[in-house]
Coordinates of C-alpha atoms and ligand atoms in Angstrom, one line a residue:
M1 CA 78.9 132.4 -26.1
R2 CA 80.8 130.6 -24.8
H3 CA 80.6 129.4 -21.0
I4 CA 83.5 128.7 -18.8
I5 CA 81.6 125.9 -16.0
S6 CA 84.8 123.5 -15.7
I7 CA 88.9 123.5 -16.5
G8 CA 88.5 120.2 -19.0
D9 CA 85.9 123.7 -21.2
F10 CA 89.7 124.8 -21.9
D11 CA 92.6 122.8 -23.5
R12 CA 95.9 123.6 -23.0
K13 CA 96.5 126.1 -26.0
E14 CA 93.9 128.0 -24.7
I15 CA 95.0 128.9 -21.0
D16 CA 98.4 129.6 -22.1
H17 CA 97.1 131.8 -23.8
L18 CA 94.5 132.7 -21.8
L19 CA 98.0 132.9 -19.3
D20 CA 99.9 135.7 -21.8
H21 CA 97.1 138.0 -21.6
A22 CA 96.8 138.2 -18.3
G23 CA 100.7 138.8 -18.1
Q24 CA 100.2 141.2 -20.3
I25 CA 97.3 143.1 -18.6
D26 CA 100.2 142.5 -15.6
K27 CA 101.7 144.9 -17.4
R28 CA 99.2 147.4 -17.4
K29 CA 98.6 146.7 -21.7
Y30 CA 95.0 146.7 -21.9
D31 CA 92.1 149.4 -23.0
E32 CA 90.3 150.5 -20.0
N33 CA 87.1 151.0 -22.3
A34 CA 87.5 147.4 -23.5
L35 CA 84.9 146.1 -21.3
R36 CA 82.3 149.7 -21.3
G37 CA 79.7 149.0 -21.4
K38 CA 78.9 145.6 -20.6
I39 CA 77.7 145.0 -17.3
L40 CA 78.3 141.2 -15.3
A41 CA 76.4 139.6 -13.0
V42 CA 77.8 138.2 -9.5
L43 CA 75.2 135.4 -8.6
F44 CA 77.0 134.8 -5.0
F45 CA 74.9 132.2 -2.9
E46 CA 78.2 131.4 -1.4
P47 CA 80.8 133.9 1.4
S48 CA 83.6 135.7 -0.2
T49 CA 85.6 138.2 -0.4
R50 CA 88.5 136.8 -3.5
T51 CA 86.5 135.5 -6.1
R52 CA 84.4 138.5 -5.5
M53 CA 85.9 141.4 -5.6
S54 CA 88.1 140.5 -7.5
F55 CA 86.1 139.7 -10.6
E56 CA 84.6 142.7 -10.2
S57 CA 87.7 145.2 -10.0
A58 CA 89.2 143.6 -12.7
M59 CA 85.5 145.3 -14.5
A60 CA 85.2 147.5 -13.1
R61 CA 89.6 148.0 -14.3
L62 CA 88.1 147.2 -17.9
G63 CA 85.3 149.7 -17.9
G64 CA 82.6 147.7 -16.7
T65 CA 79.8 147.4 -14.7
S66 CA 79.0 144.6 -11.9
V67 CA 75.4 144.1 -10.8
S68 CA 74.4 141.8 -7.0
V69 CA 72.0 141.2 -5.0
G70 CA 73.5 141.1 -1.8
S71 CA 72.9 138.0 -0.2
V72 CA 70.9 134.9 -0.6
E73 CA 68.0 136.5 1.7
A74 CA 67.6 139.5 0.0
C75 CA 66.7 138.1 -3.8
S76 CA 64.3 135.6 -5.0
I77 CA 65.6 132.6 -4.6
A78 CA 64.6 133.4 -0.7
K79 CA 61.2 133.2 -2.4
G80 CA 61.7 129.3 -3.9
E81 CA 62.3 130.7 -6.5
T82 CA 64.6 128.4 -9.2
L83 CA 68.3 128.0 -10.1
A84 CA 66.9 127.9 -13.7
D85 CA 64.2 131.7 -14.0
T86 CA 66.9 133.4 -11.6
V87 CA 69.1 132.5 -14.3
R88 CA 66.9 133.1 -17.0
V89 CA 65.9 136.3 -15.3
V90 CA 69.3 138.1 -14.7
S91 CA 70.4 137.4 -18.8
G92 CA 67.9 139.9 -19.8
Y93 CA 70.2 142.6 -16.8
A94 CA 73.7 141.2 -17.3
D95 CA 75.6 140.6 -20.6
A96 CA 77.2 137.5 -18.4
I97 CA 76.5 136.4 -15.5
V98 CA 79.1 134.8 -12.8
I99 CA 77.8 132.3 -10.6
R100 CA 78.9 130.4 -7.1
H101 CA 76.6 127.9 -5.8
P102 CA 76.7 125.3 -2.7
K103 CA 75.1 122.8 -4.5
E104 CA 78.8 120.8 -7.1
G105 CA 76.4 121.0 -10.7
A106 CA 75.2 125.2 -9.9
A107 CA 77.0 126.2 -12.8
R108 CA 76.2 124.0 -15.2
L109 CA 72.8 123.7 -15.1
A110 CA 72.7 127.6 -15.2
A111 CA 74.7 127.8 -18.3
E112 CA 71.0 125.6 -19.8
F113 CA 68.9 127.9 -19.0
A114 CA 71.5 131.3 -19.3
T115 CA 71.5 133.1 -22.9
V116 CA 73.8 134.6 -22.1
P117 CA 78.4 133.2 -21.3
V118 CA 78.2 131.9 -17.2
I119 CA 81.1 131.6 -15.9
N120 CA 81.9 129.3 -12.4
A121 CA 83.1 130.8 -9.1
G122 CA 82.7 127.9 -7.6
D123 CA 79.9 125.1 -7.4
G124 CA 79.6 122.6 -4.4
A125 CA 83.0 120.2 -4.6
G126 CA 82.8 120.0 -7.7
Q127 CA 85.0 123.0 -9.5
H128 CA 86.4 126.8 -9.3
P129 CA 88.1 126.6 -12.8
S130 CA 89.2 130.8 -11.8
Q131 CA 90.9 130.1 -9.1
T132 CA 93.4 127.1 -11.4
L133 CA 93.6 129.9 -13.2
L134 CA 95.3 131.8 -11.8
D135 CA 96.8 129.4 -9.5
L136 CA 99.2 128.6 -13.0
Y137 CA 99.3 131.9 -13.3
T138 CA 101.2 132.3 -9.7
I139 CA 103.0 129.3 -10.8
R140 CA 104.0 130.2 -13.8
E141 CA 105.6 133.6 -12.7
S142 CA 108.6 131.3 -10.4
M143 CA 109.1 128.6 -12.4
P144 CA 107.1 126.1 -16.1
I145 CA 103.9 124.6 -15.0
D146 CA 105.8 121.6 -17.3
G147 CA 106.9 118.5 -15.5
I148 CA 106.6 120.0 -11.5
D149 CA 106.1 117.9 -8.7
I150 CA 103.4 118.4 -6.9
A151 CA 102.0 119.0 -3.2
L152 CA 98.4 119.3 -3.1
V153 CA 97.4 119.3 1.1
G154 CA 94.4 119.1 2.7
D155 CA 90.7 119.0 1.7
L156 CA 91.1 116.8 -1.4
R157 CA 87.6 115.9 -1.7
Y158 CA 85.4 118.1 -1.1
G159 CA 87.7 121.0 -2.1
R160 CA 86.7 121.9 -5.5
T161 CA 90.4 124.5 -5.9
A162 CA 92.3 120.9 -5.5
H163 CA 89.3 119.8 -7.7
S164 CA 90.3 122.1 -11.0
L165 CA 93.9 122.0 -10.7
A166 CA 94.5 118.9 -10.4
F167 CA 92.4 118.6 -13.3
A168 CA 94.6 121.7 -15.8
L169 CA 97.4 119.8 -14.0
S170 CA 97.3 116.4 -16.0
L171 CA 97.7 118.8 -19.0
Y172 CA 101.5 119.9 -18.3
N173 CA 102.9 116.5 -17.7
A174 CA 102.8 117.0 -13.1
R175 CA 103.8 114.9 -10.7
L176 CA 100.7 114.7 -8.1
H177 CA 101.7 114.0 -4.6
T178 CA 98.3 114.1 -2.6
I179 CA 98.8 113.9 1.3
S180 CA 95.3 114.3 2.8
P181 CA 93.9 113.8 5.9
K182 CA 91.8 110.2 6.5
G183 CA 87.8 110.4 3.9
L184 CA 89.3 113.8 2.5
E185 CA 91.7 111.9 -0.3
L186 CA 90.4 113.0 -4.0
P187 CA 87.8 111.7 -5.3
V188 CA 88.1 107.8 -6.7
N189 CA 86.0 108.7 -10.2
L190 CA 88.1 111.6 -10.4
A191 CA 91.8 110.4 -9.7
A192 CA 91.4 106.8 -12.1
G193 CA 90.1 110.0 -15.2
L194 CA 93.8 111.7 -14.5
K195 CA 95.2 107.8 -14.3
E196 CA 93.9 107.6 -18.0
R197 CA 95.4 111.0 -18.3
G198 CA 99.0 109.8 -18.2
M199 CA 99.5 111.4 -14.6
E200 CA 101.4 110.2 -11.9
I201 CA 100.0 110.6 -8.8
I202 CA 102.2 109.7 -5.6
E203 CA 99.7 109.1 -1.8
H204 CA 102.1 109.7 1.4
D205 CA 100.4 109.9 4.8
D206 CA 103.1 113.4 6.4
I207 CA 104.1 116.5 4.1
S208 CA 108.1 115.7 5.7
E209 CA 107.9 112.3 3.0
V210 CA 108.4 114.7 0.6
I211 CA 108.5 118.7 1.7
D212 CA 112.1 117.9 0.2
A213 CA 110.4 116.4 -2.7
V214 CA 108.1 119.2 -4.2
D215 CA 108.2 122.4 -6.6
V216 CA 104.9 122.9 -4.8
L217 CA 102.9 122.8 -2.1
Y218 CA 99.4 123.7 -2.2
V219 CA 98.1 124.1 0.9
T220 CA 94.1 124.2 0.9
R221 CA 91.0 125.0 4.5
I222 CA 89.4 121.9 5.7
Q223 CA 85.6 122.4 3.6
R224 CA 84.3 122.2 6.7
E225 CA 81.2 123.5 5.8
R226 CA 80.6 121.0 3.7
F227 CA 81.1 118.1 6.0
P228 CA 77.9 116.0 7.1
D229 CA 78.6 116.2 10.5
S230 CA 80.2 118.4 13.3
A231 CA 82.2 116.2 14.5
S232 CA 84.1 114.4 12.2
Y233 CA 85.0 117.6 11.1
F234 CA 87.0 118.3 15.0
N235 CA 88.2 114.0 14.0
V236 CA 90.4 115.7 10.8
S237 CA 90.8 119.1 11.8
S238 CA 94.6 120.8 12.9
N239 CA 96.5 118.1 11.6
Y240 CA 97.7 119.4 7.9
R241 CA 99.6 123.0 8.9
I242 CA 102.7 124.2 7.2
T243 CA 105.7 126.0 9.8
P244 CA 109.1 127.3 9.0
E245 CA 110.6 124.0 10.6
L246 CA 108.9 121.6 7.9
L247 CA 110.3 124.2 5.1
T248 CA 114.4 124.1 6.6
R249 CA 114.5 120.8 4.7
A250 CA 112.1 122.4 1.0
K251 CA 114.0 123.0 -2.1
K252 CA 114.7 126.7 -2.1
H253 CA 112.9 127.6 -5.0
L254 CA 109.8 125.7 -3.8
I255 CA 106.9 128.0 -3.0
V256 CA 103.6 127.1 -0.9
L257 CA 100.4 128.0 -2.6
H258 CA 96.7 128.6 -0.7
P259 CA 93.8 129.9 -2.7
L260 CA 93.2 131.1 0.9
P261 CA 91.0 131.6 3.5
R262 CA 93.1 130.3 5.9
L263 CA 92.9 128.8 8.9
D264 CA 94.9 126.8 11.0
E265 CA 96.5 125.1 8.0
I266 CA 99.8 127.9 7.9
D267 CA 101.7 129.5 10.8
P268 CA 101.7 132.9 9.9
R269 CA 105.3 133.0 10.5
V270 CA 105.4 131.3 7.3
D271 CA 103.7 134.1 5.7
K272 CA 107.6 136.4 6.0
S273 CA 109.4 133.2 4.5
S274 CA 111.0 133.3 0.9
H275 CA 108.6 130.9 0.4
A276 CA 105.7 132.4 0.7
R277 CA 103.7 133.4 -2.4
Y278 CA 99.9 133.3 -1.3
F279 CA 99.0 136.7 -0.4
E280 CA 100.7 137.1 -4.5
Q281 CA 98.3 134.1 -6.0
S282 CA 95.1 136.1 -5.0
G283 CA 96.0 139.4 -6.1
N284 CA 97.0 138.3 -9.8
G285 CA 93.0 136.7 -9.2
V286 CA 92.4 140.4 -10.8
P287 CA 94.4 140.1 -14.3
V288 CA 93.2 136.9 -14.7
R289 CA 89.9 137.8 -14.2
M290 CA 90.8 140.2 -17.0
A291 CA 91.7 137.5 -19.5
M292 CA 89.0 135.6 -18.5
L293 CA 85.6 138.1 -19.5
M294 CA 87.4 139.8 -21.7
Q295 CA 86.9 136.1 -23.7
V296 CA 83.3 135.7 -23.3
L297 CA 82.2 139.9 -23.5
Q298 CA 84.1 140.6 -26.4
Ligands
LIG1 C1 88.1 128.4 -2.1 C2 86.9 128.6 -3.2 O1 86.2 129.6 -2.9 O2 86.5 127.2 -2.7 N1 88.3 130.3 -2.4 C3 88.4 130.4 -3.0 O3 88.1 131.5 -3.9 N2 89.9 131.1 -3.5 C4 89.0 128.3 -0.8 C5 88.0 127.3 0.8 O4 86.9 128.3 0.2 O5 88.8 127.1 0.6

């Protein structure tokens, strides 16, 4: 039984293989009945549009079915049931579980109690491996990932997509440029681990310092829901904004990615620019998650 909890569960060869498979799926080369009769339990204890809907459409495209509870309030978690018990019970109703939870480590805990494979769809400020796979897939559509210069912009402390992506990029000899508000830098232990793996990480105060040097700009939302108080949120918001004016200095092939939802980090005028790839990126969630579901369910 194979769980997908952290991007660190994959080695480079496995990631490349999965992305190749997603590429085949993108070309409509897949069996529409591959997961006929299989059921995916969707346990989302945090808001989601893209991750949840793309897992559900991935399942449907492969002939499978998804089941879910409407919300936390609508299930027995609201009565005080533990996550461990919920997961044990749900294992009896489905062939795999995809879980999103506000607490870091929740997906790992779920995997300990589940008797079916568990996929982590985001655990607090921890990891978001399926997002990383679609991020890598999107980069690969524009350029080879090996050796890229990538700037991670925004909330690198609480942003789980940035954590997983940074880790994965250490397998591709990428050079990481980080630009974040004070106090929202990449967690020290994560940065230390990446450096130990040979990754070069360069901190910058301003995006304009690196805009002409990077191949990928990965922009993230300030994770307001993870802030201890609203005052500290207001101190950091709205400082890190991508505009068409800023992009005039970018390399021609630079791509702008964002896991979405965006608030005001990317000026809507950027949407029309040849650099913008964030909507394609979210669309790539379906083929990538189809490949993931086939891996755990077949
Ligand atoms: C991200 C998440 O949930 O971590 N969203 C997503 O899955 N595409 C990013 C975010 O919420 O800012």
